[in-house]
Amino acid sequence: LPRLCFYGCESLAEISIPSGVSSFEEGAFKMCKSLNSVSILETVQSVGDQCFDGCPISTYIDNLVNHEP
C-alpha cells in the first residue's frame, strides 16, 4: 500500500488486508483514529515506519510486526 494512502481517514474502523498485498509503506494508516481492528495475512513482508502511528491499535501492531521468534 502506498505511502500515506489512508492518512487521517478518521472513519476507517477496521481493515482486512487481501492476499497479494506484500507491504505497507510509511504512514499508510497513520492518524486513523478509529482504526481498532486489523487482519494481516502472512503475505505482508514489510511495514513502513509510522504505519499505524496515532491509531488506537498502534502499540499492538508495533509489537506484532517487531516480534522476533
Short mmCIF file of N, CA and C in Angstrom, two decimals:
data_model
loop_
_atom_site.label_atom_id
_atom_site.label_comp_id
_atom_site.label_asym_id
_atom_site.label_seq_id
_atom_site.Cartn_x
_atom_site.Cartn_y
_atom_site.Cartn_z
N LEU A 1 0.85 -1.17 0.00
CA LEU A 1 0.00 0.00 0.00
C LEU A 1 0.90 1.23 0.00
N PRO A 2 0.58 2.23 -0.77
CA PRO A 2 1.43 3.41 -0.91
C PRO A 2 1.56 4.25 0.36
N ARG A 3 2.59 5.03 0.39
CA ARG A 3 2.89 5.93 1.50
C ARG A 3 1.69 6.85 1.76
N LEU A 4 1.26 6.91 3.02
CA LEU A 4 0.19 7.80 3.49
C LEU A 4 -1.16 7.61 2.78
N CYS A 5 -1.41 6.43 2.22
CA CYS A 5 -2.62 6.23 1.42
C CYS A 5 -3.93 6.41 2.19
N PHE A 6 -3.95 6.08 3.48
CA PHE A 6 -5.16 6.26 4.28
C PHE A 6 -4.93 7.27 5.41
N TYR A 7 -3.91 8.07 5.31
CA TYR A 7 -3.54 9.02 6.36
C TYR A 7 -4.75 9.86 6.79
N GLY A 8 -5.02 9.86 8.09
CA GLY A 8 -6.07 10.71 8.64
C GLY A 8 -7.49 10.30 8.32
N CYS A 9 -7.70 9.09 7.82
CA CYS A 9 -9.04 8.64 7.49
C CYS A 9 -9.75 8.26 8.80
N GLU A 10 -10.43 9.22 9.40
CA GLU A 10 -10.99 9.02 10.73
C GLU A 10 -12.18 8.08 10.77
N SER A 11 -12.79 7.78 9.64
CA SER A 11 -13.95 6.87 9.65
C SER A 11 -13.54 5.41 9.46
N LEU A 12 -12.27 5.16 9.19
CA LEU A 12 -11.78 3.80 8.97
C LEU A 12 -11.66 3.09 10.32
N ALA A 13 -12.51 2.08 10.56
CA ALA A 13 -12.54 1.39 11.85
C ALA A 13 -11.89 0.02 11.80
N GLU A 14 -11.93 -0.64 10.66
CA GLU A 14 -11.31 -1.95 10.54
C GLU A 14 -10.82 -2.18 9.13
N ILE A 15 -9.78 -2.99 9.02
CA ILE A 15 -9.25 -3.34 7.71
C ILE A 15 -8.93 -4.82 7.66
N SER A 16 -9.12 -5.40 6.51
CA SER A 16 -8.74 -6.78 6.26
C SER A 16 -7.89 -6.75 4.99
N ILE A 17 -6.63 -7.05 5.15
CA ILE A 17 -5.69 -6.95 4.03
C ILE A 17 -5.84 -8.18 3.14
N PRO A 18 -6.13 -7.99 1.86
CA PRO A 18 -6.30 -9.12 0.95
C PRO A 18 -4.97 -9.76 0.59
N SER A 19 -5.03 -11.01 0.17
CA SER A 19 -3.81 -11.67 -0.28
C SER A 19 -3.27 -10.90 -1.49
N GLY A 20 -1.99 -10.93 -1.66
CA GLY A 20 -1.38 -10.18 -2.74
C GLY A 20 -0.74 -8.88 -2.28
N VAL A 21 -1.18 -8.38 -1.13
CA VAL A 21 -0.55 -7.18 -0.57
C VAL A 21 0.68 -7.65 0.21
N SER A 22 1.85 -7.14 -0.16
CA SER A 22 3.07 -7.61 0.48
C SER A 22 3.73 -6.57 1.37
N SER A 23 3.31 -5.30 1.27
CA SER A 23 3.93 -4.29 2.11
C SER A 23 3.03 -3.08 2.30
N PHE A 24 3.28 -2.40 3.42
CA PHE A 24 2.64 -1.12 3.70
C PHE A 24 3.78 -0.11 3.75
N GLU A 25 3.68 0.94 3.00
CA GLU A 25 4.73 1.94 3.03
C GLU A 25 4.52 2.89 4.21
N GLU A 26 5.45 3.77 4.41
CA GLU A 26 5.46 4.69 5.55
C GLU A 26 4.12 5.41 5.74
N GLY A 27 3.60 5.34 6.96
CA GLY A 27 2.41 6.09 7.34
C GLY A 27 1.13 5.70 6.63
N ALA A 28 1.05 4.50 6.08
CA ALA A 28 -0.12 4.10 5.29
C ALA A 28 -1.44 4.30 6.04
N PHE A 29 -1.46 4.04 7.34
CA PHE A 29 -2.69 4.17 8.14
C PHE A 29 -2.52 5.19 9.27
N LYS A 30 -1.53 6.02 9.18
CA LYS A 30 -1.21 6.99 10.23
C LYS A 30 -2.40 7.90 10.51
N MET A 31 -2.66 8.10 11.79
CA MET A 31 -3.72 9.01 12.28
C MET A 31 -5.14 8.57 11.90
N CYS A 32 -5.33 7.28 11.69
CA CYS A 32 -6.68 6.74 11.50
C CYS A 32 -7.22 6.49 12.91
N LYS A 33 -7.81 7.49 13.50
CA LYS A 33 -8.14 7.50 14.92
C LYS A 33 -9.24 6.53 15.34
N SER A 34 -9.94 5.93 14.39
CA SER A 34 -10.98 4.96 14.73
C SER A 34 -10.55 3.53 14.44
N LEU A 35 -9.36 3.36 13.89
CA LEU A 35 -8.90 2.02 13.48
C LEU A 35 -8.60 1.17 14.71
N ASN A 36 -9.43 0.14 14.91
CA ASN A 36 -9.25 -0.71 16.08
C ASN A 36 -9.23 -2.20 15.75
N SER A 37 -9.27 -2.54 14.46
CA SER A 37 -9.22 -3.94 14.07
C SER A 37 -8.48 -4.07 12.74
N VAL A 38 -7.45 -4.93 12.75
CA VAL A 38 -6.65 -5.14 11.55
C VAL A 38 -6.42 -6.63 11.38
N SER A 39 -6.69 -7.14 10.18
CA SER A 39 -6.37 -8.53 9.85
C SER A 39 -5.26 -8.49 8.81
N ILE A 40 -4.11 -9.03 9.19
CA ILE A 40 -2.95 -9.01 8.30
C ILE A 40 -2.57 -10.45 7.98
N LEU A 41 -2.48 -10.76 6.70
CA LEU A 41 -2.11 -12.10 6.27
C LEU A 41 -0.59 -12.26 6.28
N GLU A 42 -0.15 -13.50 6.21
CA GLU A 42 1.28 -13.79 6.19
C GLU A 42 1.97 -13.25 4.94
N THR A 43 1.22 -12.86 3.93
CA THR A 43 1.82 -12.34 2.71
C THR A 43 2.47 -10.98 2.91
N VAL A 44 2.12 -10.29 3.98
CA VAL A 44 2.71 -8.97 4.26
C VAL A 44 4.12 -9.19 4.80
N GLN A 45 5.10 -8.71 4.02
CA GLN A 45 6.50 -8.91 4.35
C GLN A 45 7.13 -7.71 5.05
N SER A 46 6.60 -6.51 4.82
CA SER A 46 7.19 -5.33 5.45
C SER A 46 6.13 -4.28 5.76
N VAL A 47 6.40 -3.56 6.85
CA VAL A 47 5.52 -2.49 7.29
C VAL A 47 6.40 -1.26 7.51
N GLY A 48 6.08 -0.19 6.81
CA GLY A 48 6.89 1.02 6.87
C GLY A 48 6.81 1.74 8.21
N ASP A 49 7.77 2.61 8.43
CA ASP A 49 7.80 3.41 9.65
C ASP A 49 6.50 4.18 9.84
N GLN A 50 6.09 4.31 11.06
CA GLN A 50 4.92 5.09 11.44
C GLN A 50 3.64 4.66 10.74
N CYS A 51 3.60 3.43 10.29
CA CYS A 51 2.45 2.95 9.52
C CYS A 51 1.14 3.07 10.28
N PHE A 52 1.15 2.80 11.58
CA PHE A 52 -0.06 2.84 12.39
C PHE A 52 0.00 3.88 13.50
N ASP A 53 0.92 4.83 13.41
CA ASP A 53 1.02 5.87 14.44
C ASP A 53 -0.28 6.65 14.55
N GLY A 54 -0.70 6.91 15.78
CA GLY A 54 -1.91 7.67 16.01
C GLY A 54 -3.18 6.84 15.93
N CYS A 55 -3.04 5.52 15.76
CA CYS A 55 -4.19 4.62 15.72
C CYS A 55 -4.34 3.96 17.08
N PRO A 56 -5.57 3.66 17.51
CA PRO A 56 -5.75 3.00 18.80
C PRO A 56 -4.99 1.68 18.93
N ILE A 57 -4.72 1.01 17.82
CA ILE A 57 -4.05 -0.28 17.87
C ILE A 57 -2.56 -0.20 17.59
N SER A 58 -1.99 0.99 17.54
CA SER A 58 -0.59 1.14 17.13
C SER A 58 0.38 0.35 18.00
N THR A 59 0.17 0.30 19.30
CA THR A 59 1.08 -0.45 20.17
C THR A 59 1.01 -1.93 19.86
N TYR A 60 -0.19 -2.46 19.68
CA TYR A 60 -0.36 -3.87 19.35
C TYR A 60 0.32 -4.21 18.03
N ILE A 61 0.11 -3.39 17.02
CA ILE A 61 0.71 -3.64 15.71
C ILE A 61 2.22 -3.57 15.79
N ASP A 62 2.76 -2.58 16.49
CA ASP A 62 4.21 -2.46 16.64
C ASP A 62 4.79 -3.74 17.25
N ASN A 63 4.13 -4.27 18.27
CA ASN A 63 4.61 -5.49 18.90
C ASN A 63 4.51 -6.68 17.97
N LEU A 64 3.45 -6.76 17.21
CA LEU A 64 3.27 -7.86 16.27
C LEU A 64 4.33 -7.83 15.17
N VAL A 65 4.54 -6.67 14.59
CA VAL A 65 5.46 -6.52 13.47
C VAL A 65 6.91 -6.69 13.91
N ASN A 66 7.25 -6.19 15.09
CA ASN A 66 8.63 -6.24 15.55
C ASN A 66 8.95 -7.48 16.37
N HIS A 67 8.01 -8.41 16.47
CA HIS A 67 8.22 -9.63 17.24
C HIS A 67 9.29 -10.48 16.58
N GLU A 68 10.19 -10.94 17.40
CA GLU A 68 11.22 -11.84 16.89
C GLU A 68 10.99 -13.21 17.50
N PRO A 69 11.05 -14.25 16.66
CA PRO A 69 10.78 -15.61 17.16
C PRO A 69 11.80 -16.08 18.20
#
